[in-house]
């Protein structure tokens, strides 16, 4: 297991996450009254979180310091309540602590039993993508290539978005998309902090993109995906899709992203025209597109 200063990487990230959430709250946010005057500590103090969670201040401080101490599900949930964590953030906290996400806690989505590769091929003329937990691009169809600007040289969706201006520029609101993408990636990859491949990916992205590095430091977490994706395509203009994300059976945490043209838009007609224009090239790269 990878260690940093004697602590596991998960615990180091846990400490940073707790401090980030604590600094974003005020005493009033958690129902505490404080005397007037300037506070030296931004946000909540450790002892205030501990009081609301019903745990010892020293014990909570050890947790923020990244010490390898046992945390029960009930204590984790109490900390989540004290820090006003939403369901996605609570799920992330559980993963960092190594607490099993039981269905009774309402924290786990049912996996979908299907052949992702077959669905990608059959989903034409609509875009479809398959990624793993680190957002490595495992499969995509011809529509995804034409719409999002990804190609055979793209290996990871985060790298493509943050280092390829052609890909980033196609999103109608790239600042919002990049913020949400990093926050979703945090949630999806919470169990991989001790994975060397994860560390290399983050180090590479932080060195190549100042935007990614700043967002990564913010430690924002999002679990549920936005249902709408807006693309400004250089050839046909605005394309609007409803996005459906599915977790595929297996130990690799594969996710399938299916896109459907929004009914109230002209996206379907534009998409069909776009695919016809690119058909000769796509037929060679994606036999299923022909």
mmCIF file of N, CA, C and O in Angstrom, residues 226-259:
data_model
loop_
_atom_site.group_PDB
_atom_site.id
_atom_site.type_symbol
_atom_site.label_atom_id
_atom_site.label_comp_id
_atom_site.label_asym_id
_atom_site.label_seq_id
_atom_site.Cartn_x
_atom_site.Cartn_y
_atom_site.Cartn_z
ATOM 1 N N UNK A 226 -25.258 14.992 -14.506
ATOM 2 C CA UNK A 226 -26.214 15.868 -15.158
ATOM 3 C C UNK A 226 -26.885 15.126 -16.304
ATOM 4 O O UNK A 226 -26.263 14.350 -17.013
ATOM 5 N N UNK A 227 -28.158 15.364 -16.499
ATOM 6 C CA UNK A 227 -28.904 14.678 -17.543
ATOM 7 C C UNK A 227 -28.747 15.342 -18.908
ATOM 8 O O UNK A 227 -29.093 14.752 -19.920
ATOM 9 N N UNK A 228 -28.194 16.545 -18.945
ATOM 10 C CA UNK A 228 -28.155 17.302 -20.194
ATOM 11 C C UNK A 228 -26.711 17.649 -20.565
ATOM 12 O O UNK A 228 -25.921 18.049 -19.731
ATOM 13 N N UNK A 229 -26.370 17.471 -21.840
ATOM 14 C CA UNK A 229 -25.052 17.843 -22.348
ATOM 15 C C UNK A 229 -25.242 18.690 -23.599
ATOM 16 O O UNK A 229 -25.945 18.288 -24.527
ATOM 17 N N UNK A 230 -24.629 19.863 -23.610
ATOM 18 C CA UNK A 230 -24.748 20.800 -24.726
ATOM 19 C C UNK A 230 -23.398 20.899 -25.443
ATOM 20 O O UNK A 230 -22.379 21.212 -24.831
ATOM 21 N N UNK A 231 -23.418 20.634 -26.758
ATOM 22 C CA UNK A 231 -22.209 20.678 -27.580
ATOM 23 C C UNK A 231 -22.386 21.738 -28.664
ATOM 24 O O UNK A 231 -23.429 21.798 -29.328
ATOM 25 N N UNK A 232 -21.377 22.577 -28.842
ATOM 26 C CA UNK A 232 -21.356 23.534 -29.954
ATOM 27 C C UNK A 232 -20.413 22.970 -31.012
ATOM 28 O O UNK A 232 -19.194 23.171 -30.955
ATOM 29 N N UNK A 233 -20.986 22.277 -31.980
ATOM 30 C CA UNK A 233 -20.180 21.596 -32.990
ATOM 31 C C UNK A 233 -19.751 22.579 -34.078
ATOM 32 O O UNK A 233 -20.562 23.386 -34.546
ATOM 33 N N UNK A 234 -18.488 22.532 -34.504
ATOM 34 C CA UNK A 234 -18.003 23.504 -35.502
ATOM 35 C C UNK A 234 -18.683 23.382 -36.856
ATOM 36 O O UNK A 234 -18.645 24.330 -37.654
ATOM 37 N N UNK A 235 -19.342 22.254 -37.149
ATOM 38 C CA UNK A 235 -19.964 22.074 -38.469
ATOM 39 C C UNK A 235 -21.473 22.279 -38.456
ATOM 40 O O UNK A 235 -22.031 22.798 -39.420
ATOM 41 N N UNK A 236 -22.140 21.877 -37.372
ATOM 42 C CA UNK A 236 -23.614 21.919 -37.380
ATOM 43 C C UNK A 236 -24.195 22.762 -36.251
ATOM 44 O O UNK A 236 -25.413 22.895 -36.145
ATOM 45 N N UNK A 237 -23.365 23.335 -35.408
ATOM 46 C CA UNK A 237 -23.883 24.170 -34.328
ATOM 47 C C UNK A 237 -24.291 23.380 -33.095
ATOM 48 O O UNK A 237 -23.746 22.315 -32.807
ATOM 49 N N UNK A 238 -25.287 23.898 -32.370
ATOM 50 C CA UNK A 238 -25.664 23.355 -31.076
ATOM 51 C C UNK A 238 -26.322 21.964 -31.186
ATOM 52 O O UNK A 238 -27.250 21.749 -31.963
ATOM 53 N N UNK A 239 -25.775 21.038 -30.389
ATOM 54 C CA UNK A 239 -26.331 19.697 -30.249
ATOM 55 C C UNK A 239 -26.675 19.482 -28.784
ATOM 56 O O UNK A 239 -25.848 19.757 -27.903
ATOM 57 N N UNK A 240 -27.877 19.009 -28.504
ATOM 58 C CA UNK A 240 -28.328 18.822 -27.124
ATOM 59 C C UNK A 240 -28.672 17.359 -26.882
ATOM 60 O O UNK A 240 -29.463 16.767 -27.630
ATOM 61 N N UNK A 241 -28.067 16.788 -25.826
ATOM 62 C CA UNK A 241 -28.273 15.370 -25.525
ATOM 63 C C UNK A 241 -28.727 15.174 -24.078
ATOM 64 O O UNK A 241 -28.270 15.884 -23.168
ATOM 65 N N UNK A 242 -29.608 14.206 -23.893
ATOM 66 C CA UNK A 242 -29.888 13.666 -22.568
ATOM 67 C C UNK A 242 -28.904 12.525 -22.344
ATOM 68 O O UNK A 242 -28.761 11.648 -23.203
ATOM 69 N N UNK A 243 -28.209 12.539 -21.191
ATOM 70 C CA UNK A 243 -27.160 11.559 -20.927
ATOM 71 C C UNK A 243 -27.619 10.563 -19.872
ATOM 72 O O UNK A 243 -28.153 10.946 -18.830
ATOM 73 N N UNK A 244 -27.397 9.281 -20.159
ATOM 74 C CA UNK A 244 -27.745 8.209 -19.228
ATOM 75 C C UNK A 244 -26.477 7.428 -18.899
ATOM 76 O O UNK A 244 -25.796 6.924 -19.797
ATOM 77 N N UNK A 245 -26.130 7.366 -17.611
ATOM 78 C CA UNK A 245 -24.924 6.665 -17.167
ATOM 79 C C UNK A 245 -25.308 5.365 -16.483
ATOM 80 O O UNK A 245 -26.200 5.342 -15.630
ATOM 81 N N UNK A 246 -24.616 4.278 -16.843
ATOM 82 C CA UNK A 246 -24.907 2.968 -16.280
ATOM 83 C C UNK A 246 -23.614 2.324 -15.786
ATOM 84 O O UNK A 246 -22.576 2.439 -16.428
ATOM 85 N N UNK A 247 -23.700 1.646 -14.643
ATOM 86 C CA UNK A 247 -22.567 0.870 -14.143
ATOM 87 C C UNK A 247 -22.727 -0.565 -14.615
ATOM 88 O O UNK A 247 -23.742 -1.206 -14.371
ATOM 89 N N UNK A 248 -21.705 -1.094 -15.269
ATOM 90 C CA UNK A 248 -21.748 -2.436 -15.848
ATOM 91 C C UNK A 248 -21.246 -3.437 -14.821
ATOM 92 O O UNK A 248 -20.359 -3.140 -14.014
ATOM 93 N N UNK A 249 -21.796 -4.655 -14.848
ATOM 94 C CA UNK A 249 -21.366 -5.713 -13.942
ATOM 95 C C UNK A 249 -19.873 -5.952 -14.043
ATOM 96 O O UNK A 249 -19.271 -5.826 -15.110
ATOM 97 N N UNK A 250 -19.257 -6.338 -12.935
ATOM 98 C CA UNK A 250 -17.845 -6.698 -12.948
ATOM 99 C C UNK A 250 -17.066 -5.948 -11.895
ATOM 100 O O UNK A 250 -17.582 -5.053 -11.218
ATOM 101 N N UNK A 251 -15.792 -6.301 -11.739
ATOM 102 C CA UNK A 251 -14.966 -5.734 -10.686
ATOM 103 C C UNK A 251 -14.233 -4.474 -11.136
ATOM 104 O O UNK A 251 -13.563 -3.832 -10.342
ATOM 105 N N UNK A 252 -14.311 -4.120 -12.392
ATOM 106 C CA UNK A 252 -13.532 -3.000 -12.922
ATOM 107 C C UNK A 252 -14.279 -1.671 -12.909
ATOM 108 O O UNK A 252 -13.769 -0.681 -13.403
ATOM 109 N N UNK A 253 -15.505 -1.673 -12.387
ATOM 110 C CA UNK A 253 -16.278 -0.436 -12.272
ATOM 111 C C UNK A 253 -16.414 0.273 -13.613
ATOM 112 O O UNK A 253 -16.167 1.477 -13.735
ATOM 113 N N UNK A 254 -16.777 -0.482 -14.614
ATOM 114 C CA UNK A 254 -16.952 0.069 -15.955
ATOM 115 C C UNK A 254 -18.260 0.855 -16.007
ATOM 116 O O UNK A 254 -19.293 0.408 -15.493
ATOM 117 N N UNK A 255 -18.209 2.009 -16.657
ATOM 118 C CA UNK A 255 -19.419 2.817 -16.830
ATOM 119 C C UNK A 255 -19.689 3.048 -18.311
ATOM 120 O O UNK A 255 -18.774 3.272 -19.095
ATOM 121 N N UNK A 256 -20.960 2.995 -18.632
ATOM 122 C CA UNK A 256 -21.437 3.180 -19.996
ATOM 123 C C UNK A 256 -22.245 4.470 -20.045
ATOM 124 O O UNK A 256 -23.169 4.663 -19.257
ATOM 125 N N UNK A 257 -21.857 5.370 -20.957
ATOM 126 C CA UNK A 257 -22.557 6.642 -21.110
ATOM 127 C C UNK A 257 -23.269 6.666 -22.461
ATOM 128 O O UNK A 257 -22.629 6.625 -23.514
ATOM 129 N N UNK A 258 -24.599 6.723 -22.394
ATOM 130 C CA UNK A 258 -25.431 6.733 -23.587
ATOM 131 C C UNK A 258 -26.070 8.110 -23.754
ATOM 132 O O UNK A 258 -26.556 8.704 -22.795
ATOM 133 N N UNK A 259 -26.039 8.611 -24.983
ATOM 134 C CA UNK A 259 -26.564 9.944 -25.277
ATOM 135 C C UNK A 259 -27.759 9.832 -26.220
ATOM 136 O O UNK A 259 -27.695 9.133 -27.232
#
